[in-house]
Amino acid sequence: MGSTTPSQQKHKITVIGSGNWGCAIAKIAAENAASNPGLFEEKVEMWVFEETVEIPKTSKNYNPSNAGPQKLTEVINTVHENVKYLPGIQLPVNLHANPSLEDAVKDSTILIFNLPHQFIIKTCEQIKGKILPYARGISCIKGVDVNSTGIHLFSETIGRILGIYCGALSGANIANEVAQEKWSETSIAYDPPHLDSQAPSRSTSTTDLVEFQHKDTSGQISEVKLQALPTSYPPIDHFVLKSLFHRPYFHVRVVNDVAGVSISGALKNIVALAAGWVVGMGWGDNAKSAIMRVGLMEMVKFGDTFFSASIDNRTFTDESAGVADLITSSSSGRNFRCAKLSVERNMPIEEVERTELNGQKLQGTSTAVEVNSFLKKQGMEEDFPLFTAVFRILEGSMKVEDIPSYIERPPQASPTPASPNSKAGNEGARITAARL
Ligand SMILES: NC(=O)C1=CN([C@@H]2O[C@H](COP(=O)(O)OP(=O)(O)OC[C@H]3O[C@@H](n4cnc5c(N)ncnc54)[C@H](O)[C@@H]3O)[C@@H](O)[C@H]2O)C=CC1
Ligand SMILES: O=C(CO)COP(=O)(O)O
């Protein structure tokens, strides 16, 4: 638990990202920074990918003197509303929108990563070597990093690029509901290497590098250098993280299973697409439940198969990040809603994303493609028929109508190519080749 003796220095918090979830989490962090002055600096930085916006007349912060095009950071810092990505929510005045990534992360001990997953690697590369070497991270990203070396959790990718330890936050958390302070739960997974057994975990010097062998969640062993946090700061532990994220309307459980929390958050987005499609076809709740049942089984199997070294299967059932997130996402998440509309309107899902989300990003479509490329390399597409069906529907080689028979008993041969006059909805379910 937390330290009992007062520390001289407080943690400085930076949120990297300012979208729908980025702002909702930044609001929570800023509220808690203000109410825990012994632990955190009051001002919380939020890096904003700068763009020009207008305050809409529907905003309660609109007045004729602030009409017209303005920088998003200026709008957030003056009227305290992200009018584009989280409209209608008043943000705390101690949350500072910063267009400079380098400046936003400078001197921060706790970095909260909250961006659509396609932007995270480039963003981390920009701040490599420019953060405190003893900073710690929390990744709120729902996605997986698939590259030529295999599949990795974003918490691990962030940690590897920046040379820091990074945990994960994920749960049944529709951002707009959380921002409106409607009660929800979340899971934070934080399990830094036990430096105590290898070298002192706390340092009075800022140059102490602790070198040790680290087994990552997929079982790969690597040499890691981690700088210990100076003793002048309160230790970054479960107590401090709960103090930073728990609110009366946002209940946090801190656990150790980083792989389980991260994997379920990424994979449920693939399942939510299938749920949206079958509901869009008018098949009803029984069909959606069947998708969720098979989806959950594949999520658990995926964790067991590729992250067995560290995953705790109870996370899928017992924590908010597991089945609870699958249920909420398959009821009202953006992946579900856009997939449903793509079938109803017979429109590519990317087009629905572009016209309906006002700049917000779907994560399920790219995750389905990335997971499929990984499964293909393992020769295991047939072992995950729902994930494979979602990918094939996106690429246009399968139809939504094929899902029931395909997930019941995966065929040995390739599925029948989509008929050119397939029913309304099946063309719509596709994404363009550029995303594949
Ligand atoms: N929105 C939600 O309800 C929830 C989202 N998440 C996860 O949180 C992560 C972040 O999602 P959101 O904050 O909702 O993002 P979002 O979907 O609102 O995406 C828009 C954000 O992307 C930024 N962006 C656009 N182009 C960029 C670029 N080239 N470089 C950097 N940033 C760029 C925009 O400035 C904006 O801040 C995702 O992985 C998502 O799955 C998790 C829980 C709930
Ligand atoms: O992750 C989410 C809820 O927990 C939100 O999912 P979507 O990105 O599909 O909206």
Coordinates of C-alpha atoms and ligand atoms in Angstrom, one line a residue:
M1 CA 0.0 0.0 0.0
G2 CA 1.0 3.6 -0.1
S3 CA 3.8 5.4 1.7
T4 CA 3.1 6.6 5.2
T5 CA 5.9 9.2 5.4
P6 CA 5.4 12.4 3.4
S7 CA 7.5 12.6 0.3
Q8 CA 9.0 15.8 -0.9
Q9 CA 8.0 15.6 -4.5
K10 CA 4.6 15.1 -6.1
H11 CA 3.8 13.2 -9.2
K12 CA 3.2 15.2 -12.3
I13 CA 0.6 13.6 -14.6
T14 CA 0.4 13.8 -18.4
V15 CA -2.4 12.3 -20.5
I16 CA -1.1 11.6 -24.1
G17 CA -4.2 11.9 -26.2
S18 CA -7.4 14.0 -26.1
G19 CA -10.1 12.1 -28.0
N20 CA -13.4 10.7 -26.7
W21 CA -11.8 8.4 -24.1
G22 CA -8.6 10.5 -23.8
C23 CA -10.6 13.5 -22.5
A24 CA -12.9 11.4 -20.2
I25 CA -9.8 9.9 -18.5
A26 CA -8.0 13.2 -18.4
K27 CA -11.1 14.6 -16.6
I28 CA -10.8 11.9 -14.0
A29 CA -7.1 12.3 -13.5
A30 CA -7.5 16.1 -13.1
E31 CA -10.3 15.7 -10.6
N32 CA -8.2 13.3 -8.6
A33 CA -5.0 15.4 -8.9
A34 CA -7.0 18.3 -7.4
S35 CA -8.4 16.2 -4.6
N36 CA -5.1 14.5 -3.7
P37 CA -2.6 17.4 -3.2
G38 CA -0.3 15.3 -1.1
L39 CA 0.4 12.9 -4.0
F40 CA -0.1 14.8 -7.3
E41 CA 0.7 18.2 -8.8
E42 CA -2.6 19.9 -9.3
K43 CA -2.1 20.8 -12.9
V44 CA -2.5 17.9 -15.3
E45 CA -1.1 18.1 -18.8
M46 CA -3.0 16.7 -21.8
W47 CA -1.3 16.5 -25.2
V48 CA -3.7 17.5 -27.9
F49 CA -3.1 16.6 -31.6
E50 CA -3.8 20.2 -32.7
E51 CA -6.6 21.0 -35.1
T52 CA -8.9 23.9 -35.9
V53 CA -12.5 23.7 -34.7
E54 CA -15.5 25.9 -34.1
I55 CA -17.5 26.1 -30.9
P56 CA -21.0 25.0 -32.1
K57 CA -24.0 27.1 -31.3
T58 CA -25.4 24.2 -29.4
S59 CA -22.6 24.3 -26.9
K60 CA -23.4 26.1 -23.6
N61 CA -19.9 27.6 -23.9
Y62 CA -20.8 29.3 -27.2
N63 CA -21.2 33.0 -27.4
P64 CA -20.9 35.4 -30.4
S65 CA -17.5 36.6 -29.2
N66 CA -16.0 33.1 -29.4
A67 CA -17.5 32.1 -32.7
G68 CA -15.4 31.1 -35.7
P69 CA -12.4 28.9 -36.3
Q70 CA -10.0 28.4 -33.4
K71 CA -7.3 26.0 -32.2
L72 CA -8.7 23.1 -30.2
T73 CA -6.2 23.6 -27.4
E74 CA -7.3 27.3 -27.1
V75 CA -10.9 26.2 -26.9
I76 CA -10.2 23.6 -24.2
N77 CA -8.1 26.0 -22.2
T78 CA -10.6 28.9 -22.3
V79 CA -14.1 27.3 -22.2
H80 CA -12.9 23.9 -20.8
E81 CA -14.8 21.7 -23.3
N82 CA -13.5 19.5 -26.0
V83 CA -16.2 20.5 -28.5
K84 CA -15.1 18.0 -31.1
Y85 CA -14.4 14.8 -29.3
L86 CA -16.3 15.1 -26.0
P87 CA -18.9 17.7 -26.5
G88 CA -21.2 18.8 -23.7
I89 CA -18.8 17.8 -20.9
Q90 CA -17.2 20.5 -18.7
L91 CA -13.5 19.6 -18.2
P92 CA -11.7 20.6 -14.9
V93 CA -9.9 23.9 -15.0
N94 CA -6.7 22.3 -13.8
L95 CA -6.5 20.2 -17.0
H96 CA -4.2 22.0 -19.4
A97 CA -4.4 21.3 -23.2
N98 CA -0.9 21.3 -24.7
P99 CA -0.2 21.1 -28.4
S100 CA 3.5 20.3 -27.8
L101 CA 4.0 16.6 -27.1
E102 CA 7.5 17.2 -25.8
D103 CA 6.5 20.0 -23.5
A104 CA 3.4 18.0 -22.2
V105 CA 5.5 15.0 -21.1
K106 CA 8.4 17.0 -19.7
D107 CA 9.1 16.2 -16.0
S108 CA 6.1 13.9 -15.7
T109 CA 6.4 10.8 -13.6
I110 CA 3.1 9.3 -14.6
L111 CA 2.2 9.1 -18.3
I112 CA -1.3 8.0 -19.4
F113 CA -1.4 6.8 -23.0
N114 CA -4.8 7.2 -24.5
L115 CA -4.7 7.4 -28.3
P116 CA -6.2 5.3 -31.1
H117 CA -3.7 2.4 -31.4
Q118 CA -2.6 3.3 -34.9
F119 CA -0.9 6.4 -33.6
I120 CA 0.9 5.1 -30.5
I121 CA 4.2 3.9 -31.9
K122 CA 4.9 7.1 -33.8
T123 CA 3.9 9.2 -30.8
C124 CA 6.2 7.2 -28.5
E125 CA 9.1 7.5 -30.9
Q126 CA 8.7 11.3 -30.7
I127 CA 9.2 11.4 -27.0
K128 CA 11.9 8.7 -26.7
G129 CA 14.7 10.1 -24.5
K130 CA 12.7 13.2 -23.7
I131 CA 10.8 11.8 -20.7
L132 CA 11.9 11.3 -17.1
P133 CA 13.8 8.0 -17.2
Y134 CA 12.0 6.8 -14.1
A135 CA 8.5 7.7 -15.3
R136 CA 5.9 5.0 -15.3
G137 CA 3.1 4.5 -17.8
I138 CA -0.5 3.4 -18.0
S139 CA -1.9 2.4 -21.4
C140 CA -5.7 2.9 -21.9
I141 CA -5.4 1.7 -25.5
K142 CA -7.6 -1.1 -26.8
G143 CA -5.6 -2.9 -29.5
V144 CA -2.6 -5.2 -30.0
D145 CA 0.7 -4.4 -31.7
V146 CA 1.3 -7.0 -34.4
N147 CA 4.6 -6.8 -36.3
S148 CA 7.2 -9.1 -37.9
T149 CA 8.3 -10.3 -34.4
G150 CA 4.8 -11.4 -33.3
I151 CA 2.1 -10.0 -31.2
H152 CA 2.7 -7.6 -28.3
L153 CA 0.6 -5.7 -25.8
F154 CA 0.7 -2.0 -26.2
S155 CA 1.8 -1.6 -22.6
E156 CA 4.9 -3.6 -23.6
T157 CA 5.5 -1.8 -26.8
I158 CA 5.3 1.6 -25.0
G159 CA 7.6 0.2 -22.3
R160 CA 10.1 -1.1 -24.8
I161 CA 10.3 2.1 -26.9
L162 CA 10.5 4.4 -23.9
G163 CA 12.5 2.2 -21.5
I164 CA 9.9 2.5 -18.8
Y165 CA 7.4 0.1 -17.1
C166 CA 3.8 0.5 -18.4
G167 CA 0.6 -1.0 -17.0
A168 CA -2.9 -1.1 -18.6
L169 CA -6.4 0.3 -17.8
S170 CA -9.4 -1.3 -19.6
G171 CA -13.0 -1.9 -18.7
A172 CA -16.6 -1.6 -19.6
N173 CA -16.3 2.1 -20.2
I174 CA -18.2 3.8 -22.9
A175 CA -16.4 7.2 -22.7
N176 CA -19.5 9.4 -22.9
E177 CA -21.2 7.6 -20.0
V178 CA -18.1 7.9 -17.8
A179 CA -17.7 11.6 -18.7
Q180 CA -21.3 12.1 -17.7
E181 CA -20.4 10.5 -14.3
K182 CA -22.7 7.5 -14.7
W183 CA -21.3 4.8 -12.5
S184 CA -19.0 2.2 -14.1
E185 CA -16.2 -0.1 -13.1
T186 CA -12.7 -0.5 -14.6
S187 CA -9.7 -2.7 -14.3
I188 CA -6.1 -1.4 -13.9
A189 CA -3.3 -4.0 -14.4
Y190 CA 0.0 -3.0 -12.9
D191 CA 2.7 -5.5 -12.1
P192 CA 6.2 -3.9 -12.4
P193 CA 9.2 -6.2 -12.2
H194 CA 10.1 -6.9 -8.5
L195 CA 13.3 -4.9 -8.4
D196 CA 13.7 -5.6 -4.7
S197 CA 14.9 -9.1 -5.3
Q198 CA 17.6 -8.0 -7.8
A199 CA 18.6 -4.5 -6.6
P200 CA 17.1 -1.7 -4.6
S201 CA 13.8 -0.6 -6.1
R202 CA 14.0 2.9 -4.8
S203 CA 16.9 5.2 -5.6
T204 CA 18.3 8.3 -4.1
S205 CA 20.2 8.9 -7.3
T206 CA 18.6 9.6 -10.6
T207 CA 21.1 7.5 -12.5
D208 CA 20.6 4.1 -10.9
L209 CA 19.7 1.7 -13.6
V210 CA 18.5 -1.7 -12.5
E211 CA 19.3 -4.4 -15.1
F212 CA 17.4 -7.6 -15.0
Q213 CA 16.0 -10.4 -17.1
H214 CA 12.3 -9.8 -17.9
K215 CA 9.9 -12.4 -19.2
D216 CA 7.2 -10.6 -21.2
T217 CA 3.6 -11.8 -21.4
S218 CA 4.2 -14.0 -24.3
G219 CA 7.1 -15.7 -22.5
Q220 CA 9.9 -14.0 -24.4
I221 CA 12.9 -13.2 -22.1
S222 CA 14.8 -10.0 -22.6
E223 CA 17.4 -7.9 -20.8
V224 CA 15.6 -4.8 -19.4
K225 CA 17.1 -1.7 -17.8
L226 CA 14.7 0.2 -15.6
Q227 CA 15.5 3.2 -13.6
A228 CA 14.3 3.2 -10.0
L229 CA 12.0 5.9 -8.9
P230 CA 13.8 8.4 -6.6
T231 CA 12.8 8.0 -2.9
S232 CA 11.6 11.7 -2.9
Y233 CA 8.5 10.6 -4.7
P234 CA 5.7 8.5 -3.3
P235 CA 6.1 4.9 -4.8
I236 CA 4.0 4.3 -7.9
D237 CA 2.0 1.4 -6.6
H238 CA -1.6 0.1 -6.6
F239 CA -2.5 2.7 -3.9
V240 CA -1.3 5.6 -6.0
L241 CA -2.9 4.3 -9.1
K242 CA -6.2 3.9 -7.3
S243 CA -5.9 7.5 -6.0
L244 CA -5.3 8.7 -9.5
F245 CA -8.2 6.9 -11.3
H246 CA -10.9 5.9 -8.7
R247 CA -13.9 8.3 -8.5
P248 CA -17.3 7.9 -6.8
Y249 CA -18.7 7.2 -10.3
F250 CA -15.6 5.3 -11.6
H251 CA -14.7 2.3 -9.5
V252 CA -11.3 0.9 -10.0
R253 CA -10.0 -2.6 -9.2
V254 CA -6.2 -2.9 -9.5
V255 CA -4.9 -6.3 -10.5
N256 CA -1.7 -7.8 -11.7
D257 CA -2.9 -9.4 -15.0
V258 CA -1.7 -7.0 -17.6
A259 CA -2.1 -9.5 -20.4
G260 CA -5.6 -10.4 -19.5
V261 CA -6.8 -6.8 -19.2
S262 CA -5.1 -5.8 -22.4
I263 CA -6.0 -8.7 -24.6
S264 CA -9.7 -8.7 -23.6
G265 CA -9.9 -4.9 -24.4
A266 CA -8.4 -5.5 -27.8
L267 CA -10.3 -8.6 -28.9
K268 CA -13.8 -7.6 -27.8
N269 CA -13.7 -4.9 -30.5
I270 CA -13.6 -7.7 -33.2
V271 CA -16.5 -9.5 -31.5
A272 CA -18.5 -6.2 -31.3
L273 CA -18.3 -5.8 -35.1
A274 CA -19.9 -9.2 -35.6
A275 CA -22.5 -8.4 -33.0
G276 CA -23.3 -5.2 -34.9
W277 CA -23.6 -7.0 -38.2
V278 CA -26.0 -9.7 -37.0
V279 CA -28.2 -7.1 -35.3
G280 CA -28.0 -5.0 -38.5
M281 CA -29.3 -8.0 -40.4
G282 CA -32.4 -8.0 -38.1
W283 CA -31.5 -11.3 -36.5
G284 CA -32.2 -10.2 -33.0
D285 CA -30.7 -10.7 -29.5
N286 CA -30.4 -14.5 -29.7
A287 CA -28.0 -14.1 -32.6
K288 CA -26.0 -11.4 -30.8
S289 CA -25.7 -13.6 -27.7
A290 CA -24.4 -16.5 -29.8
I291 CA -21.7 -14.2 -31.3
M292 CA -20.8 -13.0 -27.8
R293 CA -20.6 -16.6 -26.5
V294 CA -18.3 -17.7 -29.3
G295 CA -16.4 -14.4 -29.1
L296 CA -15.7 -14.8 -25.4
M297 CA -14.4 -18.4 -26.0
E298 CA -12.1 -17.2 -28.7
M299 CA -10.8 -14.4 -26.5
V300 CA -10.0 -16.8 -23.7
K301 CA -8.4 -19.3 -26.2
F302 CA -6.3 -16.5 -27.7
G303 CA -5.0 -15.6 -24.3
D304 CA -4.3 -19.2 -23.4
T305 CA -2.6 -19.9 -26.7
F306 CA -0.4 -16.8 -27.1
F307 CA 0.0 -15.3 -23.6
S308 CA 0.0 -18.4 -21.4
A309 CA 3.1 -17.4 -19.7
S310 CA 1.3 -14.7 -17.7
I311 CA -2.4 -14.5 -18.3
D312 CA -5.0 -15.2 -15.6
N313 CA -8.2 -16.6 -17.2
R314 CA -10.3 -15.3 -14.3
T315 CA -9.8 -11.8 -15.7
F316 CA -12.2 -12.6 -18.6
T317 CA -15.0 -13.4 -16.2
D318 CA -14.2 -11.6 -12.9
E319 CA -12.9 -8.2 -14.0
S320 CA -14.6 -5.3 -15.8
A321 CA -12.1 -5.6 -18.6
G322 CA -13.4 -9.0 -19.6
V323 CA -17.0 -10.1 -20.3
A324 CA -18.5 -6.9 -18.9
D325 CA -16.6 -4.9 -21.6
L326 CA -17.7 -7.4 -24.2
I327 CA -21.3 -6.9 -23.2
T328 CA -21.2 -3.1 -23.1
S329 CA -19.3 -2.8 -26.4
S330 CA -21.7 -5.2 -28.1
S331 CA -24.6 -3.1 -26.9
S332 CA -23.6 0.5 -27.6
G333 CA -19.9 0.8 -28.5
R334 CA -18.8 2.5 -31.7
N335 CA -17.7 -0.7 -33.4
F336 CA -21.1 -2.2 -32.7
R337 CA -23.0 0.8 -33.9
C338 CA -21.0 1.4 -37.0
A339 CA -21.1 -2.3 -38.0
K340 CA -24.9 -2.3 -37.5
L341 CA -25.3 0.8 -39.7
S342 CA -23.0 -0.5 -42.4
V343 CA -25.3 -3.4 -42.9
E344 CA -28.5 -1.4 -42.6
R345 CA -27.3 1.2 -45.0
N346 CA -25.3 -1.2 -47.2
M347 CA -22.3 1.1 -46.9
P348 CA -18.6 0.3 -46.2
I349 CA -17.9 0.5 -42.5
E350 CA -15.1 3.0 -43.1
E351 CA -17.7 5.3 -44.7
V352 CA -19.9 5.0 -41.7
E353 CA -16.9 5.7 -39.5
R354 CA -16.2 8.8 -41.5
T355 CA -19.7 10.2 -41.6
E356 CA -20.9 9.2 -38.1
L357 CA -17.9 9.5 -35.8
N358 CA -16.7 13.1 -36.5
G359 CA -13.0 12.1 -36.3
Q360 CA -13.3 9.4 -33.7
K361 CA -11.7 6.1 -34.7
L362 CA -12.9 2.5 -34.8
Q363 CA -10.3 0.1 -33.4
G364 CA -12.1 -3.2 -34.3
T365 CA -11.6 -3.1 -38.0
S366 CA -7.8 -2.6 -37.9
T367 CA -7.5 -5.0 -34.9
A368 CA -9.4 -7.7 -36.9
V369 CA -6.9 -7.3 -39.8
E370 CA -3.9 -7.3 -37.5
V371 CA -5.0 -10.3 -35.5
N372 CA -5.8 -12.2 -38.8
S373 CA -2.3 -11.5 -40.1
F374 CA -0.9 -12.9 -36.9
L375 CA -3.2 -16.0 -36.9
K376 CA -2.4 -16.6 -40.6
K377 CA 1.3 -16.7 -39.8
Q378 CA 0.7 -19.2 -37.1
G379 CA -1.5 -21.3 -39.4
M380 CA -4.3 -21.0 -37.0
E381 CA -7.1 -19.1 -38.8
E382 CA -9.4 -22.1 -38.5
D383 CA -8.9 -22.3 -34.7
F384 CA -10.5 -18.9 -34.3
P385 CA -13.5 -19.0 -36.7
L386 CA -15.3 -15.9 -35.4
F387 CA -12.2 -13.7 -35.6
T388 CA -11.5 -15.2 -39.1
A389 CA -15.0 -14.7 -40.2
V390 CA -14.9 -11.0 -39.2
F391 CA -11.7 -10.5 -41.2
R392 CA -13.1 -12.3 -44.2
I393 CA -16.4 -10.3 -44.1
L394 CA -14.3 -7.1 -43.9
E395 CA -12.2 -8.2 -46.9
G396 CA -15.3 -9.3 -48.8
S397 CA -14.6 -13.0 -49.2
M398 CA -17.4 -14.0 -46.8
K399 CA -20.9 -12.8 -46.1
V400 CA -22.6 -12.1 -42.8
E401 CA -25.0 -15.0 -43.6
D402 CA -22.1 -17.4 -43.5
I403 CA -21.3 -16.7 -39.9
P404 CA -23.6 -19.2 -38.2
S405 CA -22.4 -22.2 -40.1
Y406 CA -18.8 -21.1 -40.1
I407 CA -18.5 -20.6 -36.4
E408 CA -20.4 -23.8 -35.7
R409 CA -18.0 -26.1 -37.5
P410 CA -15.1 -24.4 -39.3
P411 CA -14.9 -25.8 -42.8
Q412 CA -11.6 -27.3 -44.0
A413 CA -11.9 -25.7 -47.4
S414 CA -12.0 -21.9 -48.1
P415 CA -15.4 -20.4 -47.8
T416 CA -17.5 -19.7 -50.9
P417 CA -16.7 -16.3 -52.3
A418 CA -19.4 -13.6 -51.8
S419 CA -22.0 -13.7 -54.5
P420 CA -22.1 -10.5 -56.6
N421 CA -25.9 -10.1 -55.8
S422 CA -25.5 -10.7 -52.1
K423 CA -28.2 -9.4 -49.8
A424 CA -28.2 -5.7 -48.7
G425 CA -25.7 -5.4 -45.9
N426 CA -23.0 -7.8 -47.0
E427 CA -21.3 -5.4 -49.3
G428 CA -21.7 -2.8 -46.6
A429 CA -19.9 -4.9 -44.1
R430 CA -16.7 -4.7 -46.2
I431 CA -13.8 -2.3 -45.7
T432 CA -11.7 -1.1 -48.6
A433 CA -8.6 -2.9 -49.6
A434 CA -6.4 -0.1 -48.3
R435 CA -7.2 -1.2 -44.7
L436 CA -6.3 -4.8 -45.3
Ligands
LIG1 N1 -14.2 6.1 -26.7 C1 -14.5 5.1 -25.9 O1 -15.7 5.0 -25.5 C2 -13.4 4.3 -25.4 C3 -12.2 4.2 -26.1 N2 -11.2 3.3 -25.6 C4 -9.9 3.2 -26.3 O2 -9.1 4.4 -26.0 C5 -8.2 4.6 -27.1 C6 -8.4 6.1 -27.5 O3 -9.7 6.3 -28.0 P1 -10.4 7.7 -28.0 O4 -9.9 8.6 -27.0 O5 -11.9 7.4 -27.9 O6 -10.0 8.2 -29.5 P2 -11.0 8.8 -30.6 O7 -11.7 7.6 -31.2 O8 -11.8 9.9 -30.1 O9 -9.9 9.3 -31.7 C7 -9.7 10.6 -32.0 C8 -8.4 11.1 -31.5 O10 -7.3 10.7 -32.3 C9 -6.5 11.8 -32.5 N3 -5.7 11.8 -33.7 C10 -6.1 11.8 -35.0 N4 -5.1 11.8 -35.8 C11 -4.0 11.6 -35.1 C12 -2.6 11.5 -35.3 N5 -2.1 11.4 -36.6 N6 -1.7 11.4 -34.3 C13 -2.2 11.4 -33.1 N7 -3.5 11.5 -32.7 C14 -4.4 11.6 -33.7 C15 -7.5 13.0 -32.5 O11 -6.8 14.2 -32.3 C16 -8.4 12.6 -31.4 O12 -7.8 13.0 -30.1 C17 -8.6 3.6 -28.2 O13 -7.7 2.5 -28.2 C18 -10.0 3.1 -27.8 O14 -10.3 1.8 -28.2 C19 -11.3 2.7 -24.4 C20 -12.5 2.8 -23.7 C21 -13.6 3.6 -24.1
LIG2 O1 -14.1 0.2 -25.3 C1 -15.2 0.7 -25.3 C2 -16.1 0.5 -24.1 O2 -15.5 -0.1 -23.1 C3 -15.7 1.5 -26.4 O3 -15.8 0.6 -27.5 P1 -15.9 1.3 -29.0 O4 -14.6 1.8 -29.4 O5 -16.5 0.3 -29.8 O6 -16.9 2.5 -28.7

